[in-house]
Amino acid sequence: MLSTKQPVLRRFWYALMPLDHLKDGPKPFTLLGEPIVLFLDAKGEPAALEDRCCHRTAKLSKGWCNNGNIVCGYHGWEYDRDGKLVMIPQFPFEQPVPEAKARSFRAKARYGYVWVALDEPLSDIPAIPEDGAAGYRRINQFYDKWNTAALRLMENSFDNAHFAFVHKGTFGDINQPKPEKYEILETDCGFDAETIITIRNPPGAYRITGTTEPTTRRHQRNKWFMPFCRRLDMEYPSGIRHIIFNCATPISDGQIQVVQLLFRNDTEADCSTQELIDWDAAIIAEDRDMLESTDPDAIVDMGRKIEMHMPSDRPGMIMRKRLLDLLRQHGEEELPRQPLAQARLG
C-alpha cells in the first residue's frame, strides 16, 4: 500500500510537529505528499495551509507571521488561519482585497504537538488518559524522519518474534526466539493486544525497569489506532509503567515522521529523562536499521501472496485486513507500486 495513493488516509489526524517549533515563525511539512505550512494564529493555536501563495505560488513557509496571519515573503500578501487573503500591501488602503484563499486544513494542538487532518476526519485524535494525570510525567522522546512505511512501523510494534533478533543488543534474548502470543480484541478504531513477555534486564535498564534482576517480565496492554498510531503500555513487576505512544506520520510513500512520547509513573529522581531517552533511543535505532531495509510498499491485500506470514504475525495481518476493509468501504482498492515494465507501458 502506497499511502499517498489512498485518499481515505487523508481522513485521519496525524502528529506533524512539536508546537514549540512554531514559536519563531511558520514551518513547512509534507503530509501524504501534500506540502503544507504550519503557523500559530493570534490565539497561539496552530493553523495549516497549503504551502503556496495565490499570487506567484511562492512557498508561504518562507514568510513570517504578523498578528496571527501568515505573510508571503515574496510580495507580502497576507492570509489568515483559514487561508483567506486579507491584505495586499501594493493596493491603496481604499481598494478592496479580492476574494482569494489558500487551501486550509484542520489543525489542533494535542500532547504538545500540532495534529493535522487533510480531509474530514473519520475519528478523533487517540486519547492518552495519562497525559496531565496525577502521578505521570510526559517526555517528548523522539521526532525523526525514517525511510520506511508507516505500516511497517505499526506492525513491527506488535511483532513479538523480532525481539530476540533485532533487539539482541538491548532487551532481546537470542537464545529464546519463541514469541509470546497476544490476546487480541478488535475495536472500532483498531485493536487492543495484551501479553506478558520475559526480557533481559542489563545494568543499563535497572532504573528503567525498577529491578536489578538479570531478567524481568513486562505486562503489555497495547493498542493500535487506525491507521498509524500505537500505544505500548508496559508494566513491570516493580510497578513502573512505561507507556510509549507513537504516530507514524506518512510524509511520502517511502518516508515517515516518527513521533514518540513517553509517559512514566515515576519521578526524575527515580529515573532521569536522559536515561529514559538513551535507553529507548538504543531500541528504536535497532528497529530503524531493520525497517529502513524493508520495501515501503507493504501489501495489505494478503490474497496477492507477495509476503509470507507465520502465526506470530497475527497483529500485523489484522492491521492489513482492517486497512484493506477501510479502503473498500470508501470505494478504493489498494494501489501498489507498478512493476517497472508496466509503468513504462503506461
Short mmCIF file of C-alpha atoms in Angstrom, two decimals:
data_model
loop_
_atom_site.label_atom_id
_atom_site.label_comp_id
_atom_site.label_asym_id
_atom_site.label_seq_id
_atom_site.Cartn_x
_atom_site.Cartn_y
_atom_site.Cartn_z
CA MET A 1 0.00 0.00 0.00
CA LEU A 2 1.32 3.39 -1.02
CA SER A 3 -0.14 5.86 1.47
CA THR A 4 -0.24 8.86 -0.88
CA LYS A 5 -2.33 6.88 -3.40
CA GLN A 6 -5.16 6.13 -0.93
CA PRO A 7 -7.43 9.18 -0.43
CA VAL A 8 -9.16 7.77 2.66
CA LEU A 9 -5.90 8.06 4.63
CA ARG A 10 -6.28 11.84 4.35
CA ARG A 11 -9.28 11.48 6.70
CA PHE A 12 -7.26 10.83 9.86
CA TRP A 13 -5.35 13.01 12.30
CA TYR A 14 -1.55 12.89 12.22
CA ALA A 15 1.02 14.40 14.60
CA LEU A 16 3.22 16.68 12.50
CA MET A 17 5.46 18.87 14.62
CA PRO A 18 6.11 19.96 18.22
CA LEU A 19 4.10 23.09 18.94
CA ASP A 20 7.26 24.81 20.24
CA HIS A 21 8.78 24.67 16.75
CA LEU A 22 6.29 27.30 15.59
CA LYS A 23 7.15 29.93 18.19
CA ASP A 24 9.70 31.59 15.91
CA GLY A 25 7.58 31.54 12.74
CA PRO A 26 5.95 29.33 10.12
CA LYS A 27 7.38 25.92 9.24
CA PRO A 28 6.89 23.62 6.23
CA PHE A 29 5.77 20.00 6.43
CA THR A 30 4.78 17.45 3.81
CA LEU A 31 1.87 15.17 4.81
CA LEU A 32 0.86 12.35 2.47
CA GLY A 33 2.68 14.15 -0.33
CA GLU A 34 0.81 17.43 0.36
CA PRO A 35 3.13 20.42 1.04
CA ILE A 36 1.64 22.47 3.86
CA VAL A 37 2.73 25.32 6.11
CA LEU A 38 2.12 25.40 9.86
CA PHE A 39 1.94 28.57 11.95
CA LEU A 40 0.36 29.98 15.11
CA ASP A 41 -2.66 32.28 14.93
CA ALA A 42 -3.30 35.30 17.18
CA LYS A 43 -4.54 32.99 19.97
CA GLY A 44 -1.46 30.78 19.78
CA GLU A 45 -3.44 27.95 18.17
CA PRO A 46 -1.92 26.04 15.23
CA ALA A 47 -3.10 26.65 11.67
CA ALA A 48 -2.30 24.73 8.49
CA LEU A 49 -2.49 25.97 4.88
CA GLU A 50 -1.32 24.76 1.50
CA ASP A 51 2.27 25.95 1.21
CA ARG A 52 1.57 28.14 -1.84
CA CYS A 53 0.75 31.82 -2.24
CA CYS A 54 -2.15 32.60 -4.58
CA HIS A 55 -0.05 35.23 -6.34
CA ARG A 56 3.09 33.56 -7.75
CA THR A 57 2.95 30.19 -5.96
CA ALA A 58 5.88 31.03 -3.66
CA LYS A 59 6.09 28.91 -0.52
CA LEU A 60 4.33 30.63 2.36
CA SER A 61 6.69 28.82 4.73
CA LYS A 62 9.42 31.21 3.55
CA GLY A 63 7.46 34.12 5.00
CA TRP A 64 6.65 35.21 8.56
CA CYS A 65 3.73 35.83 10.91
CA ASN A 66 2.02 39.15 11.58
CA ASN A 67 -0.61 39.34 14.35
CA GLY A 68 -1.61 35.71 13.80
CA ASN A 69 -1.66 35.91 9.98
CA ILE A 70 0.97 34.50 7.65
CA VAL A 71 2.80 36.85 5.28
CA CYS A 72 4.23 35.65 1.97
CA GLY A 73 7.91 36.55 1.79
CA TYR A 74 7.75 37.23 -1.97
CA HIS A 75 5.36 40.19 -2.20
CA GLY A 76 3.93 40.46 1.31
CA TRP A 77 0.45 39.09 0.64
CA GLU A 78 -1.16 38.17 3.95
CA TYR A 79 -3.50 35.29 4.85
CA ASP A 80 -5.49 34.44 7.97
CA ARG A 81 -5.66 31.00 9.63
CA ASP A 82 -8.47 29.94 7.27
CA GLY A 83 -6.39 30.81 4.21
CA LYS A 84 -8.37 33.93 3.36
CA LEU A 85 -6.36 36.67 1.67
CA VAL A 86 -6.70 39.68 3.99
CA MET A 87 -4.10 42.16 2.77
CA ILE A 88 -2.16 43.11 -0.37
CA PRO A 89 0.40 45.78 0.57
CA GLN A 90 0.67 47.04 -3.03
CA PHE A 91 -3.01 48.08 -3.05
CA PRO A 92 -4.14 51.51 -1.84
CA PHE A 93 -5.93 51.43 1.50
CA GLU A 94 -9.38 52.04 -0.04
CA GLN A 95 -9.06 49.27 -2.65
CA PRO A 96 -10.85 46.07 -1.54
CA VAL A 97 -8.87 42.86 -1.34
CA PRO A 98 -10.09 40.34 -3.94
CA GLU A 99 -11.73 37.10 -2.87
CA ALA A 100 -8.89 34.60 -2.79
CA LYS A 101 -7.84 31.75 -0.49
CA ALA A 102 -5.00 29.38 0.12
CA ARG A 103 -6.39 25.92 0.90
CA SER A 104 -6.69 25.36 4.63
CA PHE A 105 -6.63 22.15 6.64
CA ARG A 106 -7.89 21.17 10.09
CA ALA A 107 -5.28 21.67 12.82
CA LYS A 108 -5.30 21.02 16.57
CA ALA A 109 -2.82 21.17 19.43
CA ARG A 110 -2.65 17.96 21.48
CA TYR A 111 0.07 16.44 23.68
CA GLY A 112 2.48 19.24 22.79
CA TYR A 113 2.18 18.57 19.04
CA VAL A 114 0.37 20.02 16.05
CA TRP A 115 -2.06 17.48 14.60
CA VAL A 116 -3.50 17.89 11.10
CA ALA A 117 -6.22 16.13 9.08
CA LEU A 118 -6.23 16.90 5.37
CA ASP A 119 -9.91 15.96 4.88
CA GLU A 120 -12.95 15.45 7.14
CA PRO A 121 -11.64 13.07 9.84
CA LEU A 122 -13.28 9.70 10.42
CA SER A 123 -12.25 9.65 14.10
CA ASP A 124 -10.73 11.88 16.75
CA ILE A 125 -7.09 12.08 17.85
CA PRO A 126 -6.37 9.00 20.01
CA ALA A 127 -6.91 9.59 23.72
CA ILE A 128 -3.99 9.26 26.15
CA PRO A 129 -5.54 9.21 29.65
CA GLU A 130 -2.17 9.62 31.39
CA ASP A 131 -1.50 12.99 29.73
CA GLY A 132 -1.83 15.51 32.54
CA ALA A 133 -2.90 12.84 35.04
CA ALA A 134 -1.58 12.97 38.59
CA GLY A 135 1.48 10.79 39.10
CA TYR A 136 2.52 10.72 35.43
CA ARG A 137 5.08 12.74 33.53
CA ARG A 138 5.28 13.20 29.77
CA ILE A 139 8.60 13.09 27.93
CA ASN A 140 8.82 14.09 24.28
CA GLN A 141 11.35 11.45 23.31
CA PHE A 142 11.84 11.39 19.55
CA TYR A 143 11.00 13.34 16.43
CA ASP A 144 12.83 11.76 13.48
CA LYS A 145 12.36 11.03 9.78
CA TRP A 146 12.64 7.36 8.82
CA ASN A 147 12.90 5.96 5.32
CA THR A 148 10.18 3.34 5.62
CA ALA A 149 6.39 3.00 5.53
CA ALA A 150 4.02 3.78 8.39
CA LEU A 151 2.50 0.29 8.25
CA ARG A 152 5.95 -1.29 8.63
CA LEU A 153 6.46 0.55 11.93
CA MET A 154 2.95 -0.24 13.15
CA GLU A 155 3.09 -3.99 12.59
CA ASN A 156 6.66 -4.15 13.90
CA SER A 157 5.39 -2.67 17.18
CA PHE A 158 3.21 -5.73 17.80
CA ASP A 159 5.70 -8.31 16.45
CA ASN A 160 7.00 -10.31 19.41
CA ALA A 161 9.04 -12.57 17.11
CA HIS A 162 11.62 -9.90 16.26
CA PHE A 163 12.69 -9.16 19.85
CA ALA A 164 15.23 -12.00 20.09
CA PHE A 165 16.97 -10.94 16.90
CA VAL A 166 16.56 -7.21 16.24
CA HIS A 167 16.85 -6.31 19.94
CA LYS A 168 19.58 -8.77 20.92
CA GLY A 169 21.75 -5.78 21.84
CA THR A 170 19.23 -4.38 24.35
CA PHE A 171 16.45 -6.50 25.89
CA GLY A 172 16.05 -9.44 23.49
CA ASP A 173 17.37 -12.93 24.19
CA ILE A 174 18.54 -14.63 21.00
CA ASN A 175 18.52 -17.98 22.83
CA GLN A 176 14.76 -17.62 23.36
CA PRO A 177 13.33 -16.99 19.86
CA LYS A 178 9.83 -18.36 20.52
CA PRO A 179 7.46 -15.37 20.80
CA GLU A 180 4.70 -14.96 23.36
CA LYS A 181 1.18 -14.82 21.99
CA TYR A 182 -1.05 -11.74 22.12
CA GLU A 183 -4.66 -11.86 23.24
CA ILE A 184 -6.31 -9.51 20.75
CA LEU A 185 -9.67 -7.77 20.94
CA GLU A 186 -10.65 -5.81 17.85
CA THR A 187 -12.26 -2.41 18.39
CA ASP A 188 -13.94 0.16 16.18
CA CYS A 189 -10.70 2.11 15.85
CA GLY A 190 -8.21 -0.78 15.75
CA PHE A 191 -7.49 -3.38 18.43
CA ASP A 192 -6.30 -3.99 22.00
CA ALA A 193 -3.49 -6.52 22.43
CA GLU A 194 -2.32 -7.99 25.75
CA THR A 195 0.59 -10.28 26.58
CA ILE A 196 3.29 -10.95 29.15
CA ILE A 197 6.88 -11.35 27.97
CA THR A 198 10.18 -12.10 29.65
CA ILE A 199 13.08 -9.83 28.72
CA ARG A 200 16.75 -9.42 29.52
CA ASN A 201 17.47 -6.69 32.04
CA PRO A 202 21.06 -5.44 31.56
CA PRO A 203 22.56 -2.93 34.03
CA GLY A 204 21.63 -0.02 31.74
CA ALA A 205 17.96 -0.94 32.21
CA TYR A 206 17.90 -1.30 36.01
CA ARG A 207 16.40 2.15 36.61
CA ILE A 208 14.14 1.76 33.56
CA THR A 209 12.53 -1.41 34.91
CA GLY A 210 12.94 -0.79 38.63
CA THR A 211 14.80 -4.05 39.32
CA THR A 212 18.37 -5.36 39.25
CA GLU A 213 17.36 -8.92 38.39
CA PRO A 214 19.02 -10.25 35.19
CA THR A 215 15.59 -10.82 33.62
CA THR A 216 12.18 -9.34 34.24
CA ARG A 217 8.67 -9.54 32.87
CA ARG A 218 6.62 -6.95 31.02
CA HIS A 219 2.85 -6.99 31.20
CA GLN A 220 1.92 -5.30 27.94
CA ARG A 221 -1.54 -3.81 27.39
CA ASN A 222 -1.16 -2.28 23.96
CA LYS A 223 -3.44 -0.59 21.45
CA TRP A 224 -3.42 0.04 17.72
CA PHE A 225 -5.33 3.08 16.45
CA MET A 226 -6.10 3.09 12.73
CA PRO A 227 -4.24 3.82 10.65
CA PHE A 228 -0.82 4.64 12.10
CA CYS A 229 -0.84 5.30 15.86
CA ARG A 230 0.03 2.88 18.62
CA ARG A 231 0.22 2.74 22.40
CA LEU A 232 2.68 0.38 24.14
CA ASP A 233 1.70 0.19 27.81
CA MET A 234 4.39 -1.82 29.59
CA GLU A 235 4.06 -2.56 33.32
CA TYR A 236 6.96 -4.12 35.25
CA PRO A 237 6.72 -6.17 38.48
CA SER A 238 8.24 -3.13 40.25
CA GLY A 239 5.01 -1.27 39.49
CA ILE A 240 6.65 1.06 36.98
CA ARG A 241 4.54 1.88 33.95
CA HIS A 242 6.49 2.71 30.77
CA ILE A 243 3.90 3.89 28.24
CA ILE A 244 5.07 4.74 24.72
CA PHE A 245 2.79 6.49 22.25
CA ASN A 246 3.80 6.74 18.60
CA CYS A 247 2.40 8.34 15.50
CA ALA A 248 4.00 7.17 12.24
CA THR A 249 3.10 10.19 10.11
CA PRO A 250 3.38 9.46 6.38
CA ILE A 251 5.37 12.14 4.57
CA SER A 252 5.63 10.27 1.27
CA ASP A 253 5.36 6.66 0.17
CA GLY A 254 8.86 5.94 1.44
CA GLN A 255 9.31 8.30 4.38
CA ILE A 256 7.58 8.84 7.73
CA GLN A 257 7.92 11.26 10.61
CA VAL A 258 8.24 9.23 13.80
CA VAL A 259 6.75 10.95 16.85
CA GLN A 260 7.37 9.21 20.18
CA LEU A 261 6.00 10.31 23.54
CA LEU A 262 6.75 8.54 26.82
CA PHE A 263 4.61 8.54 29.96
CA ARG A 264 6.07 7.29 33.27
CA ASN A 265 4.54 6.92 36.72
CA ASP A 266 7.83 7.63 38.50
CA THR A 267 9.90 10.77 39.09
CA GLU A 268 13.02 12.38 37.64
CA ALA A 269 14.88 11.26 40.78
CA ASP A 270 13.81 7.65 40.20
CA CYS A 271 14.98 7.63 36.57
CA SER A 272 16.14 10.72 34.70
CA THR A 273 14.69 11.92 31.42
CA GLN A 274 18.07 11.45 29.74
CA GLU A 275 18.34 7.84 30.93
CA LEU A 276 14.90 7.11 29.51
CA ILE A 277 15.72 8.77 26.19
CA ASP A 278 19.05 6.96 25.92
CA TRP A 279 17.53 3.55 26.65
CA ASP A 280 14.66 3.88 24.18
CA ALA A 281 16.97 5.50 21.60
CA ALA A 282 19.05 2.33 21.50
CA ILE A 283 15.92 0.22 20.99
CA ILE A 284 14.39 2.30 18.20
CA ALA A 285 17.78 2.54 16.47
CA GLU A 286 17.70 -1.27 16.22
CA ASP A 287 14.18 -1.12 14.78
CA ARG A 288 15.03 1.68 12.38
CA ASP A 289 18.04 -0.12 10.94
CA MET A 290 15.87 -3.12 10.06
CA LEU A 291 12.71 -1.30 8.95
CA GLU A 292 14.60 1.00 6.60
CA SER A 293 15.78 -2.14 4.80
CA THR A 294 12.20 -3.26 4.01
CA ASP A 295 10.12 -2.45 0.94
CA PRO A 296 7.92 0.54 1.88
CA ASP A 297 5.13 -0.84 -0.31
CA ALA A 298 3.70 -3.05 2.45
CA ILE A 299 0.92 -5.05 0.78
CA VAL A 300 -2.41 -5.05 2.64
CA ASP A 301 -4.18 -7.42 0.25
CA MET A 302 -2.76 -10.68 1.56
CA GLY A 303 -4.62 -12.57 -1.16
CA ARG A 304 -1.88 -11.45 -3.53
CA LYS A 305 0.54 -13.69 -1.54
CA ILE A 306 3.55 -11.45 -2.07
CA GLU A 307 4.84 -11.77 1.51
CA MET A 308 4.96 -14.94 3.61
CA HIS A 309 3.49 -15.00 7.13
CA MET A 310 3.74 -17.01 10.38
CA PRO A 311 1.37 -17.26 13.39
CA SER A 312 3.11 -14.50 15.37
CA ASP A 313 2.34 -12.09 12.51
CA ARG A 314 -1.33 -12.12 13.52
CA PRO A 315 -1.45 -8.49 14.78
CA GLY A 316 0.05 -7.23 11.52
CA MET A 317 -2.27 -9.43 9.49
CA ILE A 318 -5.26 -7.94 11.32
CA MET A 319 -3.91 -4.48 10.53
CA ARG A 320 -3.61 -5.32 6.86
CA LYS A 321 -7.10 -6.80 6.71
CA ARG A 322 -8.64 -3.82 8.54
CA LEU A 323 -6.85 -1.33 6.28
CA LEU A 324 -7.97 -3.21 3.17
CA ASP A 325 -11.56 -3.20 4.51
CA LEU A 326 -11.23 0.55 5.17
CA LEU A 327 -10.18 1.18 1.58
CA ARG A 328 -13.05 -0.86 0.18
CA GLN A 329 -15.62 0.77 2.49
CA HIS A 330 -14.65 4.05 0.84
CA GLY A 331 -14.71 2.78 -2.72
CA GLU A 332 -10.97 2.27 -3.02
CA GLU A 333 -8.71 -0.64 -3.86
CA GLU A 334 -5.10 -0.97 -2.85
CA LEU A 335 -2.84 0.81 -5.33
CA PRO A 336 0.57 -0.82 -5.03
CA ARG A 337 3.65 0.29 -6.87
CA GLN A 338 3.54 -0.68 -10.55
CA PRO A 339 6.22 -3.04 -11.83
CA LEU A 340 8.79 -1.09 -13.85
CA ALA A 341 7.82 -2.68 -17.15
CA GLN A 342 4.12 -1.94 -16.58
CA ALA A 343 4.91 1.65 -15.57
CA ARG A 344 6.82 2.14 -18.82
CA LEU A 345 3.92 0.78 -20.88
CA GLY A 346 1.55 3.12 -19.05
#
